[in-house]
Amino acid sequence: MPMIEVRDLRKAYGERKAVDGVSFSVDEGEIFGILGPNGAGKTTTVECVAGLRTADSGVVRVAGLDPVAEHDRVTRLLGVQLQQSELQAKLTVGEALELYASFYERPADRHALAARLGLEAHLGVRFGKLSGGQKQRLFIALALIGDPRAVVLDELTTGLDPRARRDTWDLVESIRADGVTVLLVTHVMEEAQRLCDRIAVIDRGRVTALDTPAGLIGRTATARVISFAADSPLETAELRALPGAADVVARDGRTVVTGTDATVDAFVSLLARRAVTARGLRITDTTLDDAYLDLTS
């Protein structure tokens, strides 16, 4: 049985179809990512998973339970960190942890949780005085205080600086290492590529692709990017004629060719045949950014 299962989920607000037949499943112990543009239906989908919204039709299950009909049982299994979360500004970190722990029969040890998430020194600090990264750590702690088997993290690192973002990624990986299943909604491609075992791309309320990060990248028409500055010019038309070449762009004294493995092979042969030296030659893989743009275009 999957930890989370969604089948043909549909939800509309008036005439607008926010979610239009979304299906996916999340295995126990997996970090499963959801990517998509603003308004694609990502948050509505995870709110239905959490039982915070009622679907118009379709099936949603968490460990085999209906999150609406069996909401009390699901809240014991599923922790949630929402996209937009706030606490009363004068509430301290320690008071928030104590309050949320009181909602559960067998909560996690809040002192151990605070220490693990780097909040031990901030237990007496009021919420309104916390930095963005500290607030995110607190929200993760509140999502974990019930000792859940799965957790929903929606736009976890939005607005964080690079250091705080990477520290948060480390926390997510440690959560999974403890056996907790993670459903992660994100806009950050680097975050998805680093953390997720599989990713569902949702666009206009539908799943347009579902695969591993490497699998999504492999679906793109262009799998390689060649960047160089030649000591003698190569004609753009000649580069566009290379097998598999999708685009050729010249900027800042460098030429960038996007294509496939066949493009790389043909490009190297062209350099040798023309006795051209490519200065600063770089050949890189297409990123998840490129795959995402292809899949949501």
Coordinates of C-alpha atoms in Angstrom, one line a residue:
M1 CA 0.0 0.0 0.0
P2 CA 1.4 3.5 -0.9
M3 CA 1.7 5.9 2.0
I4 CA -0.2 8.5 -0.1
E5 CA -2.4 7.7 -3.0
V6 CA -4.3 10.2 -5.2
R7 CA -6.5 8.9 -8.1
D8 CA -8.3 11.1 -10.6
L9 CA -8.6 14.0 -8.1
R10 CA -10.8 16.9 -9.2
K11 CA -11.5 20.2 -7.5
A12 CA -13.1 23.4 -9.0
Y13 CA -13.7 26.8 -7.6
G14 CA -16.8 28.0 -9.5
E15 CA -16.0 27.7 -13.2
R16 CA -12.2 27.4 -12.7
K17 CA -10.9 23.8 -12.6
A18 CA -8.0 24.0 -10.1
V19 CA -7.3 20.2 -10.2
D20 CA -8.5 18.3 -13.2
G21 CA -7.8 14.5 -12.8
V22 CA -4.5 14.4 -10.9
S23 CA -3.2 10.9 -10.0
F24 CA 0.0 9.8 -8.3
S25 CA 1.2 7.7 -5.4
V26 CA 3.9 8.1 -2.8
D27 CA 5.8 5.1 -1.5
E28 CA 6.7 4.9 2.2
G29 CA 10.1 6.5 3.0
E30 CA 10.1 8.4 -0.3
I31 CA 10.6 12.1 -0.9
F32 CA 8.1 12.9 -3.6
G33 CA 8.1 16.3 -5.2
I34 CA 5.4 18.3 -6.9
L35 CA 6.5 21.0 -9.4
G36 CA 4.4 23.4 -11.4
P37 CA 3.7 27.1 -12.2
N38 CA 1.7 29.4 -9.9
G39 CA -2.0 28.5 -10.0
A40 CA -1.3 25.0 -11.4
G41 CA -3.2 23.2 -8.6
K42 CA -0.3 22.1 -6.4
T43 CA -1.4 23.6 -3.1
T44 CA -5.0 22.5 -3.7
T45 CA -3.8 19.0 -4.3
V46 CA -1.8 18.7 -1.1
E47 CA -4.6 20.4 0.9
C48 CA -6.9 17.6 -0.3
V49 CA -4.3 15.1 0.8
A50 CA -4.2 16.8 4.3
G51 CA -8.0 16.8 4.5
L52 CA -8.1 20.6 4.6
R53 CA -10.2 20.7 1.4
T54 CA -12.8 18.3 0.2
A55 CA -12.3 17.0 -3.4
D56 CA -15.2 17.3 -5.9
S57 CA -14.4 13.7 -7.0
G58 CA -11.6 11.2 -7.0
V59 CA -9.9 9.2 -4.4
V60 CA -7.3 10.4 -1.8
R61 CA -5.8 8.1 0.8
V62 CA -3.1 8.4 3.5
A63 CA -2.0 5.0 4.7
G64 CA -5.3 3.7 3.3
L65 CA -7.4 6.3 5.2
D66 CA -9.7 8.9 3.8
P67 CA -8.3 12.3 5.0
V68 CA -11.8 13.8 5.2
A69 CA -14.0 11.0 6.5
E70 CA -11.2 9.8 8.8
H71 CA -9.6 13.1 9.5
D72 CA -8.8 12.5 13.2
R73 CA -6.9 9.3 12.4
V74 CA -5.1 10.9 9.5
T75 CA -3.9 13.9 11.6
R76 CA -2.1 11.3 13.8
L77 CA -0.2 10.0 10.8
L78 CA 0.4 13.2 8.7
G79 CA 2.2 16.4 9.6
V80 CA 1.7 19.5 7.5
Q81 CA 3.7 22.7 6.9
L82 CA 1.5 25.0 4.8
Q83 CA 2.7 27.5 2.1
Q84 CA 1.5 30.4 4.2
S85 CA 1.8 29.9 8.0
E86 CA 1.9 32.3 10.9
L87 CA 1.8 32.2 14.7
Q88 CA 0.8 34.8 17.2
A89 CA 3.8 37.2 17.3
K90 CA 4.3 37.0 21.1
L91 CA 4.1 33.2 21.3
T92 CA 7.6 31.8 22.1
V93 CA 9.1 28.9 20.4
G94 CA 8.8 26.8 23.6
E95 CA 5.2 27.7 24.0
A96 CA 4.3 26.8 20.4
L97 CA 6.0 23.4 20.7
E98 CA 4.2 22.8 24.1
L99 CA 0.8 23.9 22.6
Y100 CA 1.1 21.7 19.5
A101 CA 2.4 18.7 21.5
S102 CA -0.8 18.9 23.6
F103 CA -2.9 18.1 20.5
Y104 CA -1.5 14.5 20.4
E105 CA -1.8 11.5 22.6
R106 CA 1.9 10.5 22.0
P107 CA 3.8 13.5 20.8
A108 CA 7.5 13.5 20.0
D109 CA 9.8 14.8 22.7
R110 CA 9.6 18.5 22.0
H111 CA 13.0 19.2 23.7
A112 CA 14.8 16.6 21.6
L113 CA 13.0 17.9 18.5
A114 CA 14.0 21.5 19.3
A115 CA 17.6 20.4 19.8
R116 CA 17.6 18.5 16.5
L117 CA 16.3 21.4 14.5
G118 CA 18.6 24.0 16.1
L119 CA 15.9 25.7 18.1
E120 CA 17.1 24.8 21.6
A121 CA 18.7 28.2 22.1
H122 CA 15.6 30.0 20.9
L123 CA 12.9 28.4 23.1
G124 CA 12.3 31.7 24.9
V125 CA 12.3 33.8 21.7
R126 CA 9.0 35.2 20.5
F127 CA 7.8 34.1 17.1
G128 CA 7.8 37.7 15.8
K129 CA 11.6 38.0 16.6
L130 CA 12.6 34.9 14.7
S131 CA 14.5 35.1 11.3
G132 CA 13.0 33.5 8.2
G133 CA 15.1 30.4 8.5
Q134 CA 14.3 30.0 12.2
K135 CA 10.5 30.3 11.5
Q136 CA 10.8 27.6 8.9
R137 CA 12.6 25.3 11.4
L138 CA 9.8 25.9 13.8
F139 CA 7.2 25.1 11.3
I140 CA 9.0 21.9 10.5
A141 CA 9.1 21.1 14.2
L142 CA 5.4 21.7 14.5
A143 CA 4.8 19.4 11.5
L144 CA 6.8 16.7 13.2
I145 CA 5.6 17.2 16.8
G146 CA 3.0 14.5 16.4
D147 CA 5.6 11.9 15.4
P148 CA 4.0 11.4 12.0
R149 CA 4.7 8.7 9.4
A150 CA 4.4 11.3 6.6
V151 CA 4.7 15.0 6.3
V152 CA 3.6 17.6 3.7
L153 CA 6.0 20.5 3.1
D154 CA 4.6 23.2 0.9
E155 CA 7.0 25.9 -0.5
L156 CA 9.4 25.1 2.4
T157 CA 12.3 27.4 1.4
T158 CA 10.6 30.3 -0.3
G159 CA 12.3 33.6 0.8
L160 CA 15.3 31.9 2.5
D161 CA 18.9 32.9 1.8
P162 CA 21.1 30.2 0.2
R163 CA 22.7 29.1 3.5
A164 CA 19.3 28.8 5.3
R165 CA 17.9 27.0 2.2
R166 CA 20.7 24.4 2.2
D167 CA 20.4 23.9 6.0
T168 CA 16.7 23.2 5.5
W169 CA 17.5 20.7 2.8
D170 CA 19.8 18.9 5.2
L171 CA 16.8 18.8 7.7
V172 CA 14.5 17.3 5.1
E173 CA 17.1 14.6 4.3
S174 CA 17.4 13.8 8.0
I175 CA 13.6 13.5 8.3
R176 CA 13.5 10.9 5.5
A177 CA 16.5 9.1 7.0
D178 CA 14.3 8.6 10.1
G179 CA 11.7 6.8 7.9
V180 CA 9.3 9.7 7.4
T181 CA 7.7 10.0 4.0
V182 CA 7.9 13.5 2.5
L183 CA 5.5 15.1 0.0
L184 CA 7.3 18.3 -1.1
V185 CA 5.8 21.1 -3.1
T186 CA 8.5 23.5 -4.4
H187 CA 9.4 26.1 -7.1
V188 CA 13.1 25.6 -6.6
M189 CA 14.5 23.3 -9.3
E190 CA 17.8 22.7 -7.4
E191 CA 15.8 21.7 -4.4
A192 CA 13.7 19.2 -6.3
Q193 CA 16.7 17.8 -8.1
R194 CA 18.7 17.3 -4.9
L195 CA 16.0 16.0 -2.6
C196 CA 13.3 14.2 -4.6
D197 CA 13.2 10.5 -5.5
R198 CA 10.4 11.2 -8.0
I199 CA 8.6 14.3 -9.2
A200 CA 5.2 15.0 -10.5
V201 CA 5.0 18.1 -12.8
I202 CA 1.5 19.6 -12.5
D203 CA 0.4 22.2 -15.1
R204 CA -3.2 23.6 -15.5
G205 CA -4.5 21.1 -12.9
R206 CA -3.1 18.0 -14.6
V207 CA 0.0 15.8 -14.2
T208 CA 2.1 16.4 -17.4
A209 CA 5.0 14.2 -16.3
L210 CA 6.0 11.9 -13.5
D211 CA 9.5 10.5 -13.2
T212 CA 12.8 10.7 -11.3
P213 CA 14.7 13.9 -11.7
A214 CA 17.1 12.2 -14.1
G215 CA 14.1 10.7 -16.1
L216 CA 12.5 14.1 -16.5
I217 CA 15.8 15.6 -17.7
G218 CA 16.2 12.7 -20.1
R219 CA 12.8 13.5 -21.7
T220 CA 13.9 16.9 -22.9
A221 CA 14.7 17.4 -26.6
T222 CA 18.1 18.8 -25.7
A223 CA 20.2 16.8 -23.3
R224 CA 23.6 18.7 -23.7
V225 CA 24.7 22.3 -23.7
I226 CA 28.0 23.3 -25.5
S227 CA 29.5 26.7 -24.7
F228 CA 32.7 28.0 -26.3
A229 CA 34.7 30.9 -27.8
A230 CA 36.3 30.0 -31.1
D231 CA 39.7 31.4 -32.3
S232 CA 38.2 31.5 -35.8
P233 CA 34.5 32.0 -36.5
L234 CA 32.1 29.1 -37.1
E235 CA 29.0 29.9 -39.1
T236 CA 25.7 29.8 -37.2
A237 CA 24.1 27.9 -40.1
E238 CA 26.9 25.3 -39.9
L239 CA 26.3 24.8 -36.2
R240 CA 22.5 24.6 -36.6
A241 CA 23.1 21.8 -39.2
L242 CA 24.8 19.6 -36.6
P243 CA 22.7 16.4 -35.8
G244 CA 20.3 17.0 -33.0
A245 CA 21.1 20.7 -32.6
A246 CA 18.1 22.6 -31.3
D247 CA 19.4 26.1 -30.8
V248 CA 22.5 28.3 -31.4
V249 CA 22.9 31.6 -29.6
A250 CA 25.9 34.0 -29.6
R251 CA 26.4 36.3 -26.6
D252 CA 29.2 38.0 -24.9
G253 CA 31.8 36.6 -27.3
R254 CA 30.7 33.0 -26.7
T255 CA 28.5 30.7 -28.7
V256 CA 26.1 28.3 -26.9
V257 CA 24.7 25.3 -28.8
T258 CA 22.0 23.1 -27.2
G259 CA 21.5 19.6 -28.6
T260 CA 22.1 16.0 -27.9
D261 CA 25.0 13.5 -27.5
A262 CA 25.0 13.3 -31.3
T263 CA 25.4 17.1 -31.4
V264 CA 28.5 16.9 -29.1
D265 CA 30.1 14.2 -31.3
A266 CA 29.5 16.1 -34.5
F267 CA 30.7 19.4 -32.9
V268 CA 34.0 17.8 -31.9
S269 CA 34.5 16.3 -35.3
L270 CA 33.8 19.8 -36.8
L271 CA 36.5 21.4 -34.7
A272 CA 39.0 18.8 -35.8
R273 CA 38.0 19.0 -39.4
R274 CA 38.3 22.8 -39.5
A275 CA 41.3 22.9 -37.2
V276 CA 39.5 25.3 -34.9
T277 CA 40.4 25.8 -31.2
A278 CA 37.4 26.2 -28.9
R279 CA 38.6 28.3 -26.0
G280 CA 36.8 27.8 -22.6
L281 CA 34.9 24.8 -24.0
R282 CA 32.2 23.6 -21.6
I283 CA 29.8 20.7 -22.3
T284 CA 27.2 20.3 -19.6
D285 CA 24.0 18.3 -19.0
T286 CA 20.6 19.9 -19.4
T287 CA 19.2 20.8 -15.9
L288 CA 15.9 20.2 -14.3
D289 CA 15.1 23.9 -15.1
D290 CA 15.3 23.1 -18.8
A291 CA 13.2 20.0 -18.4
Y292 CA 10.6 21.9 -16.4
L293 CA 10.3 24.6 -19.0
D294 CA 9.8 21.9 -21.7
L295 CA 7.1 20.1 -19.7
T296 CA 5.1 23.2 -18.8
S297 CA 5.4 25.2 -22.0

